[in-house]
Amino acid sequence: MSFAAPPPSRFLARRLGFLAASNAVLLVCLYLRLEEGASFESILGAVARDAGPVLLAALGLTGIIAAGAIDLSIGSIIAVSGSVFGILIHREATPLFAWTACVGTAALLSLLNVGLVLALRVSAIIVTLGALAAWRGLALIVAEIGIPEFNGGLTVSAPYAPPGSDHANAIVFAATVFVLVFARVAKTPRTWIALGDSLEAARLQGLRPGRVLTSSFAAGGVLLGLSALVHVTQLGTIEPARLARGFELRVVGAVVLGGTNIFGGEASWLGTALGVLLLHFLDLTLVYAGVNPYWREVIVGAAILVVIGADCFLHREAKRLREVS
Amino acid sequence: MNRKHAVLIALLVLEVVVFTMLERAGGAASTGVAEHVAGYLAGVLEQSAPALALAFGMTLVLATGGIDLSVGSMAALIACVLASFEPGASFWYTAVPAGLALSLVLGLTNGLLIAGLEMPPIIATLGTMILYRGFCFVVLGDLERAPFFDVPGWPALGELPFVVAMVAVLWGGAGTWVARSRWRREVLFLGGNRVAARYAGLRVFRRTVEVYTISGLLAFLAAVTFTARNFSANAETLRGFELEVIVAVVLGGTRVEGGTASLLGSFLGVLVIALLEEGLRGASLWAENALPFHPSHLRYIVLGLLLVGAVSANSRRGTRGVWRKGAVRSSPRRSPDRLGGKGSRDGIDSPSSNSEE
């Protein structure tokens, strides 16, 4: 295949191996720790549904980070999507239209982010840090304008729920497989990596940086929309003020854990998927091991720090060795 | 004092005028205008004490080209630990030293991760932000504890005299010293070009650790002034506060890429944002009927617009035109560029890592 992606670098290969091994270890731990009543199959069957929103958003963000940008506003974008979705439910729109609007809103806001990055020539981290605040406000304002007697929550009624319940596994599974295959065979993801690696070289090679960056945000926006759809329809009530707050941290954590360089130029969608699974299984293992739920956030934070810290340490040691020889 | 500071001061004056008018139009006109404005400003200053403490450290951190996302979590964790002690006079020699020691440890941890392990600051502090927030839950769980009201002298720490003293010592005293010191130039050099800084013989490791440790120690001050005003703390305290601090500092003219910093600007930036929040709260009386939504939601949008607008205005000069054809960057690979703008992957490059490419 002429467009086959190059093999991963030594750094990425090491990270992928580590993630696969630790996922396997966690699965074995889970298997051994299972109590009566919870079956191993039921846990595996629920992986796509429970980890789905983070997984889809993380796969989308991987492309954006690969291109040298970042989107910190994804949690707030989900909140706007949720508000729009809730209003359409309130107005009794057809479910298909409501779902499309939910996905479309996220994609649109994502494009708006990249439009601002390109138009203002401000780094993506700043634009999306501002957007993190602005879209959250927008979600609240939209909800209050759309529903006159808004009381902080919007209910999701049964006809609108299938994407989060019955179809969640299918949506997440199909989207993930599509992304992994696309990343392997298509050219577009590699233009993102090229842009992230060196803007100047990418430009000299004939790529148009603005377009390449826009395509990464467009793809990320659609995946974020699917993530919003699965996440929002899983909930009984949508609260725009609290919906997906802090979501971006978990997603960025998973992407970085997966071996994608936070400054762009090196990315692995497979690594991202493994990183999301690692965090999910770690969470589950802690639950079944009876760890105090208050310790779980500490352990997730520590896991991210330890994995990336170890990598930075090895990177530094390798550099020192090169200096000596 | 330069043009940018003048703009910020003009913005401050504008905010005071507009919000005073809105508030008086809303029916809160029991006192004279001068008294009203004075009381208003005093309230804003008291309220913004935690942000003022953190913004000082954040300015220094951004000057080195780093970022500290964990300041909100650090201040919250220190507040939670303070809150877990028993009230009474003994609070002063049990909780306070413990909080101070903790702040030192938290700041040092950030500094050592970044300077020692060469982790990118944004990742290291993202990790510690989650980690420290997790510890808040470990310390307090779902409880809300409020021992502060019963600690003799504690409420005074949130009142105007103490806040003014803090501002005078921190922004007046330490700020003036920093502005004239060789230390400041080294920190800025570090942010401008780390590789060159190391070649020039600067102690890059030490300066980096120092800056993050200062940020940690100031989180203690933020926790103290916060609890002295709010009297209670829980595990969700100050969530998202780092954003507000970063916006204030950037608004003041400090560049996130490092190498340019303005302490006076940060001070004014904090006040602009504090006034805005207070103003929107006050104006809600007037706007309740005029707008179809709650006016306090506008705060988020204005905050976002201010951040993006301020950075856009700051970066008009210098690096503009990377997208233009023919613009050549002289910086090495993985240098902060217009897309990422988050510093180098290695955190701190050694001179050799540059020469091998």
XYZ file of C-alpha atoms in Angstrom:
682
model
C 0.000 0.000 0.000
C 1.583 3.220 -1.093
C 0.171 5.283 1.768
C 1.061 2.866 4.562
C 2.219 4.765 7.616
C 5.885 4.407 8.562
C 6.698 2.114 11.478
C 6.523 3.783 14.897
C 9.689 5.299 16.318
C 11.609 3.453 19.031
C 10.032 5.736 21.609
C 6.501 5.031 20.382
C 7.115 1.304 20.038
C 8.347 1.196 23.634
C 5.286 3.104 24.832
C 2.854 0.907 22.866
C 4.483 -2.210 24.268
C 4.274 -0.836 27.777
C 0.596 0.113 27.372
C -0.375 -3.255 25.922
C 1.453 -5.084 28.692
C -0.048 -2.997 31.480
C -3.536 -3.351 30.017
C -3.038 -7.116 30.006
C -1.815 -7.061 33.608
C -4.791 -4.958 34.680
C -7.197 -7.320 32.917
C -5.670 -10.282 34.738
C -5.972 -8.373 38.035
C -9.595 -7.596 37.229
C -10.259 -11.235 36.396
C -8.777 -12.396 39.668
C -10.458 -9.747 41.796
C -13.988 -10.158 40.456
C -16.576 -10.696 43.146
C -19.666 -12.825 42.894
C -22.295 -11.250 40.709
C -20.092 -9.322 38.289
C -18.978 -11.351 35.309
C -15.852 -10.702 33.322
C -17.897 -10.728 30.118
C -20.219 -8.000 31.379
C -17.234 -5.777 32.164
C -15.703 -6.317 28.741
C -19.098 -5.787 27.125
C -19.473 -2.429 28.834
C -15.987 -1.130 27.976
C -17.065 0.555 24.764
C -20.030 2.203 26.481
C -18.275 3.327 29.668
C -14.979 4.437 28.174
C -16.575 5.428 24.852
C -16.959 9.197 25.311
C -13.358 9.614 26.479
C -12.118 7.260 23.751
C -13.850 9.093 20.896
C -12.818 12.531 22.132
C -9.253 11.316 22.690
C -8.985 9.868 19.177
C -10.144 13.206 17.798
C -7.776 15.200 19.973
C -4.843 12.987 18.951
C -5.065 14.358 15.407
C -5.247 17.934 16.667
C -2.271 17.477 18.977
C -0.377 15.671 16.201
C -0.750 18.819 14.089
C 0.956 20.864 16.808
C -2.207 22.408 18.249
C -4.434 21.456 21.188
C -8.081 21.841 22.125
C -8.637 22.449 25.813
C -12.261 23.461 25.329
C -13.670 20.001 24.537
C -15.518 19.704 27.845
C -17.244 23.036 27.257
C -18.044 22.115 23.648
C -19.786 18.991 24.928
C -21.748 21.246 27.291
C -22.952 23.413 24.360
C -23.839 20.281 22.383
C -25.740 19.018 25.388
C -27.619 22.314 25.739
C -28.618 22.309 22.076
C -29.664 18.665 22.344
C -31.688 19.354 25.489
C -33.499 22.283 23.877
C -34.410 20.167 20.844
C -35.761 17.474 23.153
C -37.752 20.127 24.977
C -39.184 21.330 21.655
C -39.912 17.721 20.660
C -37.783 17.643 17.532
C -37.382 14.308 15.755
C -34.658 12.210 17.423
C -32.549 11.963 14.281
C -32.511 15.746 13.918
C -31.590 16.186 17.589
C -28.712 13.702 17.291
C -27.415 15.345 14.132
C -27.608 18.762 15.765
C -25.680 17.461 18.776
C -22.835 16.170 16.594
C -23.000 19.186 14.285
C -22.744 21.708 17.121
C -19.536 20.139 18.363
C -18.031 20.035 14.880
C -19.016 23.650 14.273
C -17.490 24.927 17.532
C -14.340 22.956 16.816
C -14.077 24.678 13.434
C -14.724 28.010 15.121
C -11.758 27.312 17.420
C -9.411 26.667 14.529
C -10.813 29.666 12.674
C -9.845 31.856 15.622
C -6.395 30.265 15.836
C -5.742 31.011 12.170
C -7.378 34.428 12.034
C -5.864 35.871 15.208
C -2.551 34.004 14.916
C -2.709 33.186 18.582
C -1.438 29.815 19.787
C -4.117 27.140 20.035
C -3.551 26.625 23.741
C -4.528 30.226 24.455
C -7.496 30.325 22.078
C -8.933 27.109 23.466
C -8.206 28.128 27.055
C -10.350 31.183 26.350
C -12.882 28.984 24.566
C -12.979 26.696 27.611
C -14.523 29.602 29.518
C -16.481 31.159 26.665
C -18.248 27.999 25.450
C -19.239 27.125 29.002
C -20.935 30.510 29.269
C -22.494 29.981 25.843
C -23.935 26.636 26.954
C -25.658 28.292 29.914
C -26.921 31.244 27.880
C -28.199 29.010 25.069
C -30.056 26.850 27.570
C -31.653 29.850 29.287
C -32.686 31.494 26.028
C -33.930 28.245 24.503
C -36.033 27.249 27.480
C -37.734 30.163 29.257
C -38.370 28.323 32.538
C -34.905 26.723 32.624
C -34.020 25.415 36.091
C -30.473 24.125 35.583
C -31.279 20.688 34.175
C -32.679 19.292 30.917
C -34.176 15.803 30.890
C -33.356 13.215 28.235
C -36.504 11.240 27.459
C -36.504 7.614 26.300
C -36.953 8.082 22.509
C -33.759 10.168 22.415
C -31.606 7.783 24.472
C -30.567 4.951 22.062
C -27.103 6.340 21.104
C -26.076 6.152 24.754
C -27.683 2.832 25.609
C -28.505 0.349 22.831
C -26.223 1.669 20.115
C -23.330 2.929 22.259
C -21.144 -0.126 21.713
C -21.765 -0.135 17.973
C -21.062 3.593 17.551
C -17.877 3.548 19.629
C -16.596 0.336 18.095
C -17.286 1.394 14.501
C -15.776 4.848 14.970
C -12.674 3.471 16.677
C -12.023 0.850 14.015
C -12.563 3.453 11.303
C -10.103 5.876 12.922
C -7.436 3.213 13.473
C -7.686 1.993 9.866
C -7.836 5.553 8.540
C -4.736 6.517 10.516
C -2.925 3.510 9.090
C -3.765 3.879 5.399
C -4.792 7.479 4.703
C -2.547 10.379 3.896
C -4.358 13.096 5.837
C -3.272 11.992 9.339
C 0.323 12.034 8.193
C -0.020 15.593 6.943
C -1.090 16.497 10.486
C 2.007 14.815 11.894
C 4.167 16.551 9.304
C 2.718 19.937 10.186
C 3.224 19.288 13.888
C 6.795 18.207 13.341
C 7.862 21.227 11.362
C 5.560 23.905 10.113
C 8.199 25.329 7.824
C 9.177 21.982 6.282
C 5.518 21.059 5.792
C 4.955 24.350 3.989
C 8.027 23.918 1.814
C 6.817 20.425 0.891
C 3.684 21.986 -0.545
C 1.267 21.427 2.316
C -0.967 24.356 3.214
C -0.649 24.721 6.980
C -3.998 26.454 7.439
C -5.898 23.767 5.566
C -4.076 20.903 7.212
C -4.767 22.327 10.654
C -8.409 22.942 9.770
C -8.811 19.350 8.606
C -7.426 18.072 11.909
C -9.926 20.188 13.866
C -12.776 19.150 11.551
C -12.044 15.464 12.064
C -11.570 16.041 15.784
C -14.840 17.976 15.908
C -16.861 15.162 14.351
C -15.385 12.618 16.749
C -16.010 15.020 19.625
C -19.605 15.327 18.435
C -20.019 11.540 18.525
C -18.436 11.531 21.959
C -20.892 14.223 23.088
C -23.797 12.236 21.648
C -22.858 9.026 23.461
C -22.083 10.874 26.678
C -25.161 13.103 26.727
C -27.648 10.350 25.887
C -26.245 8.210 28.712
C -27.335 10.820 31.223
C -30.815 11.221 32.609
C -30.444 14.974 32.959
C -28.191 17.398 31.156
C -26.811 20.106 33.431
C -24.973 22.647 31.238
C -23.145 24.095 34.246
C -21.601 20.762 35.251
C -21.703 18.620 32.106
C -18.271 17.233 31.152
C -16.410 19.585 33.502
C -12.763 18.507 33.686
C -13.340 16.136 30.759
C -10.429 17.698 28.844
C -7.934 16.725 31.554
C -8.764 13.053 31.324
C -8.703 13.160 27.536
C -5.394 15.024 27.298
C -4.003 12.681 29.948
C -5.014 9.631 27.913
C -3.603 11.059 24.672
C -0.259 11.902 26.257
C -0.192 8.538 28.001
C -0.669 6.957 24.575
C 2.681 8.288 23.399
C 1.534 11.281 21.367
C 3.955 14.170 21.678
C 2.088 17.058 23.304
C 3.946 19.472 21.000
C 2.966 17.607 17.849
C 4.935 15.753 15.238
C 4.532 12.288 16.708
C 1.218 10.557 17.283
C -0.309 7.146 17.665
C -4.052 6.591 17.532
C -3.542 3.015 18.675
C -1.559 4.345 21.625
C -4.384 6.745 22.472
C -6.905 3.897 22.464
C -4.610 1.834 24.698
C -4.101 4.842 26.973
C -7.852 5.325 27.398
C -8.275 1.621 28.124
C -5.422 1.735 30.633
C -7.077 4.560 32.591
C -10.446 2.780 32.395
C -9.135 -0.589 33.554
C -7.062 1.103 36.253
C -10.240 2.726 37.535
C -12.152 -0.565 37.449
C -9.351 -2.504 39.118
C -9.262 0.064 41.909
C -13.022 -0.257 42.340
C -12.883 -4.039 42.558
C -9.816 -3.956 44.770
C -11.924 -1.974 47.212
C -9.735 1.121 47.087
C -11.297 4.176 48.708
C -12.919 6.148 45.871
C -11.217 9.327 47.114
C -7.836 7.814 46.286
C -8.770 7.069 42.688
C -8.113 10.557 41.327
C -4.747 10.593 43.108
C -3.800 7.284 41.519
C -4.868 8.402 38.027
C -2.837 11.622 38.370
C 0.137 9.687 39.708
C -0.111 7.132 36.882
C 0.083 9.863 34.240
C 3.027 11.509 36.023
C 4.907 8.242 36.526
C 4.534 6.983 32.938
C 5.482 10.294 31.338
C 8.092 11.057 33.992
C 9.759 7.690 33.381
C 9.773 8.400 29.672
C 11.321 11.837 30.099
C 13.908 10.305 32.417
C 14.832 7.610 29.870
C 14.915 10.241 27.133
C 17.352 12.316 29.193
C 19.552 9.337 30.024
C 19.705 8.339 26.354
C 20.761 11.880 25.501
C 23.511 11.781 28.141
C 24.779 8.460 26.790
C 24.977 9.947 23.305
C 26.915 12.876 24.708
C 29.471 10.575 26.342
C 30.047 8.349 23.327
C 4.688 52.131 33.034
C 4.118 51.923 29.320
C 1.256 52.187 26.891
C -0.082 48.739 27.697
C -0.351 49.613 31.376
C -2.106 52.827 30.481
C -4.643 50.818 28.477
C -5.237 48.530 31.450
C -5.701 51.474 33.790
C -8.132 53.043 31.333
C -9.999 49.723 31.249
C -10.137 49.705 35.050
C -11.531 53.238 35.172
C -14.059 52.388 32.485
C -15.207 49.321 34.429
C -15.612 51.313 37.629
C -17.651 53.992 35.860
C -19.871 51.590 33.909
C -20.562 49.218 36.752
C -21.168 51.992 39.258
C -23.692 53.501 36.891
C -25.374 50.143 36.273
C -25.520 49.350 39.956
C -26.958 52.741 40.864
C -29.445 52.383 38.029
C -30.394 49.056 39.628
C -31.461 50.875 42.767
C -28.492 50.506 45.126
C -28.057 54.259 45.578
C -28.143 54.765 49.315
C -24.713 56.412 49.613
C -22.761 59.125 47.789
C -20.886 58.262 44.621
C -17.397 58.677 46.126
C -18.213 56.487 49.126
C -19.841 53.969 46.853
C -16.771 53.706 44.622
C -14.377 53.519 47.583
C -16.342 50.723 49.228
C -16.581 48.979 45.911
C -12.819 49.093 45.299
C -12.057 47.917 48.830
C -14.385 44.957 48.347
C -12.779 44.067 45.051
C -9.286 44.236 46.540
C -10.264 41.963 49.447
C -11.891 39.544 47.081
C -8.977 39.343 44.682
C -6.337 38.620 47.362
C -5.908 34.913 46.424
C -5.617 35.781 42.742
C -3.113 38.537 43.563
C -0.948 36.071 45.471
C -1.002 33.450 42.724
C -0.560 35.892 39.845
C 2.840 36.976 41.177
C 4.168 33.419 41.003
C 2.440 32.747 37.692
C 4.117 35.777 36.121
C 7.534 34.418 37.072
C 6.639 30.928 35.848
C 5.399 32.209 32.487
C 8.534 34.359 32.217
C 10.634 31.161 32.180
C 8.535 29.815 29.327
C 6.761 27.379 31.644
C 3.242 27.251 32.929
C 1.788 26.187 36.267
C -1.654 24.652 35.845
C -1.609 23.277 39.375
C -1.908 26.563 41.326
C -5.652 26.172 41.929
C -5.225 22.591 43.132
C -2.227 23.564 45.291
C -4.106 26.368 47.033
C -7.118 24.074 47.459
C -5.031 21.261 48.933
C -3.369 23.645 51.388
C -6.798 25.049 52.340
C -8.126 21.501 52.839
C -5.173 20.563 55.046
C -5.596 23.771 57.068
C -9.303 22.997 57.389
C -8.617 19.524 58.751
C -6.941 20.964 61.874
C -8.894 21.785 65.029
C -9.745 25.437 65.608
C -8.344 27.442 68.522
C -5.137 29.289 69.295
C -3.121 26.114 68.687
C -4.068 26.414 65.002
C -1.326 28.992 64.626
C 1.518 26.677 65.605
C 0.126 23.421 64.234
C -1.814 24.075 61.037
C 0.100 27.094 59.772
C 3.580 25.519 59.809
C 2.102 22.328 58.340
C 0.470 24.304 55.524
C 3.649 26.243 54.869
C 5.742 23.074 54.739
C 3.188 21.466 52.446
C 3.265 24.428 50.068
C 7.035 24.122 49.901
C 6.788 20.404 49.097
C 4.108 20.900 46.424
C 6.044 23.675 44.683
C 9.324 21.757 44.905
C 7.643 18.679 43.413
C 6.565 20.696 40.388
C 10.016 22.246 40.056
C 11.888 18.953 40.350
C 9.610 17.176 37.869
C 10.172 19.948 35.350
C 13.838 20.745 35.922
C 15.008 17.335 37.114
C 13.108 14.899 34.920
C 12.919 17.449 32.089
C 9.164 17.037 31.756
C 7.328 19.653 29.702
C 5.837 22.085 32.245
C 2.327 21.871 30.814
C 2.259 18.081 31.236
C 3.973 17.979 34.597
C 1.612 20.552 36.108
C -1.409 18.994 34.415
C -0.472 15.764 36.189
C 0.109 17.443 39.547
C -3.108 19.437 39.087
C -5.068 16.158 38.961
C -2.878 14.607 41.655
C -3.177 17.484 44.158
C -6.927 17.730 43.550
C -7.145 14.015 44.266
C -5.351 14.576 47.581
C -7.986 17.201 48.466
C -10.578 14.428 48.317
C -8.334 12.128 50.321
C -7.970 14.782 53.041
C -11.562 15.998 53.304
C -13.692 13.546 51.299
C -17.139 15.022 50.777
C -16.916 17.103 53.947
C -17.006 20.843 54.140
C -15.012 21.974 57.169
C -14.994 25.441 58.646
C -12.619 25.803 61.600
C -11.354 29.196 60.456
C -13.965 31.352 62.134
C -12.891 30.074 65.539
C -9.193 30.692 65.053
C -8.306 33.916 66.889
C -7.112 36.536 64.444
C -7.757 34.445 61.318
C -10.674 36.480 59.874
C -8.475 39.597 59.992
C -6.255 37.985 57.342
C -9.033 38.430 54.812
C -9.716 42.048 55.646
C -8.494 45.133 53.914
C -5.497 46.044 56.155
C -3.877 42.640 55.747
C -4.599 42.519 52.024
C -3.114 45.986 51.556
C -0.074 44.922 53.568
C 0.264 41.793 51.456
C 0.040 43.789 48.260
C 2.595 46.289 49.574
C 5.080 43.599 50.615
C 4.587 41.257 47.676
C 3.928 43.544 44.739
C 5.585 46.653 46.137
C 8.590 45.229 47.985
C 9.371 41.923 46.329
C 8.151 43.232 42.980
C 10.538 46.175 43.082
C 13.418 43.941 44.119
C 12.655 41.466 41.332
C 12.295 44.211 38.752
C 15.815 45.467 39.489
C 17.546 42.188 40.130
C 19.905 40.099 38.121
C 17.599 37.200 39.098
C 14.815 38.654 36.965
C 17.056 38.957 33.942
C 18.191 35.358 34.376
C 14.593 34.149 34.590
C 13.664 36.084 31.467
C 16.773 34.846 29.658
C 15.695 31.314 30.551
C 12.298 31.925 28.980
C 13.699 33.662 25.947
C 16.196 30.988 25.011
C 16.980 28.085 27.292
C 19.829 26.769 25.207
C 21.534 30.144 25.107
C 20.919 30.546 28.836
C 22.756 27.311 29.523
C 25.624 28.270 27.226
C 25.829 31.589 29.035
C 26.448 29.700 32.257
C 23.129 30.358 33.968
C 22.005 27.862 36.565
C 18.962 26.744 34.601
C 18.039 23.891 36.938
C 18.198 26.066 40.032
C 16.276 29.009 38.602
C 13.501 26.708 37.329
C 13.103 24.979 40.686
C 13.127 28.354 42.458
C 10.359 29.765 40.298
C 8.004 26.815 40.787
C 8.755 26.707 44.504
C 7.832 30.389 44.792
C 4.596 29.572 42.993
C 3.944 26.873 45.610
C 4.693 29.158 48.548
C 2.363 31.812 47.168
C -0.359 29.165 46.921
C -0.111 29.044 50.723
C -0.764 32.786 50.873
C -3.698 32.316 48.490
C -5.117 29.543 50.680
C -4.788 31.728 53.791
C -6.500 34.771 52.273
C -9.166 32.578 50.707
C -10.075 30.751 53.904
C -9.973 33.993 55.888
C -12.765 35.339 53.718
C -14.787 32.206 53.044
C -14.285 30.498 56.445
C -14.651 27.035 54.950
C -12.984 24.695 52.499
C -13.982 21.541 50.668
C -12.376 19.350 48.037
C -13.892 21.352 45.180
C -12.533 24.676 46.477
C -10.940 26.924 43.833
C -11.512 24.492 40.961
C -10.693 26.200 37.671
C -8.993 29.084 39.477
C -5.755 28.600 37.513
C -7.556 29.749 34.382
C -8.513 33.031 35.993
C -4.948 33.619 37.175
C -3.440 32.796 33.788
C -5.921 35.071 32.033
C -5.061 37.913 34.410
C -1.323 37.506 33.905
C -1.579 37.220 30.141
C -3.906 40.189 30.057
C -1.142 42.119 31.803
C 1.249 41.624 28.906
C 3.243 38.550 29.949
C 3.806 36.205 27.045
C 2.974 32.514 27.467
C 5.986 31.633 25.336
C 8.258 33.190 27.954
C 10.891 35.872 27.709
C 8.575 38.816 28.346
C 6.895 39.502 31.661
C 5.340 42.431 33.432
C 4.599 42.288 37.142
C 2.772 45.619 37.145
C 0.704 44.400 34.211
C -0.234 41.213 36.065
C -1.317 43.255 39.072
C -3.559 45.427 36.896
C -4.806 42.342 35.039
C -6.003 40.723 38.270
C -7.851 43.907 39.214
C -9.488 44.213 35.781
C -10.872 40.687 36.067
C -11.910 41.048 39.706
C -13.734 44.284 38.903
C -15.429 42.616 35.989
C -16.725 39.760 38.136
C -17.850 42.056 40.917
C -19.418 44.378 38.368
C -21.369 41.644 36.627
C -22.611 40.477 40.005
C -23.711 43.998 40.873
C -25.195 44.666 37.476
C -27.402 41.590 37.673
C -30.009 43.676 39.509
C -30.309 45.959 36.520
C -29.925 43.285 33.842
C -32.300 40.723 35.317
C -35.171 42.133 33.290
C -33.228 43.469 30.336
C -31.626 40.155 29.269
C -33.239 36.762 28.582
C -30.526 34.963 30.577
C -28.656 35.415 33.834
C -25.983 38.104 33.324
C -23.398 36.233 35.446
C -23.011 33.754 32.564
C -21.518 36.580 30.536
C -18.515 36.401 32.836
C -17.264 33.246 31.109
C -17.590 34.731 27.669
C -15.928 38.012 28.613
C -13.114 36.100 30.349
C -12.489 34.067 27.199
C -12.648 37.095 24.932
C -10.285 39.060 27.181
C -7.725 36.260 27.138
C -7.758 35.736 23.395
C -7.927 39.470 22.688
C -5.070 40.275 25.059
C -2.744 37.626 23.667
C -3.619 38.636 20.149
C -2.761 42.244 20.989
C 0.473 41.185 22.735
C 1.739 39.150 19.821
C 1.087 41.676 17.100
C 4.747 42.536 17.045
C 7.694 40.170 16.737
C 6.768 36.715 15.618
C 3.924 37.768 13.400
C 3.905 36.407 9.882
C 4.981 32.816 10.379
C 2.175 31.859 8.031
C 3.287 34.310 5.405
C 5.276 32.975 2.533
C 8.964 33.571 2.873
C 8.919 34.113 6.604
C 11.879 32.182 7.939
C 12.147 31.064 11.494
C 15.628 31.118 12.878
C 14.658 29.051 15.908
C 15.561 25.359 16.163
C 13.202 22.463 15.567
C 10.372 22.086 18.078
C 10.764 25.658 19.158
C 7.584 27.401 20.226
C 5.727 28.185 17.070
C 2.465 29.854 16.272
C 0.457 26.661 16.437
C 1.670 24.924 19.541
C 3.484 27.670 21.330
C 4.088 25.502 24.343
C 7.869 25.379 24.562
C 10.160 22.542 23.683
C 9.329 18.912 24.234
C 12.260 18.298 26.472
C 11.309 21.077 28.819
C 14.897 22.145 29.109
C 17.209 21.477 26.241
C 20.827 20.943 26.980
C 23.152 22.676 24.541
C 24.104 19.354 22.966
C 20.533 18.367 22.147
C 20.393 21.356 19.883
C 23.717 20.873 18.183
C 23.027 17.298 17.196
C 20.155 18.271 14.976
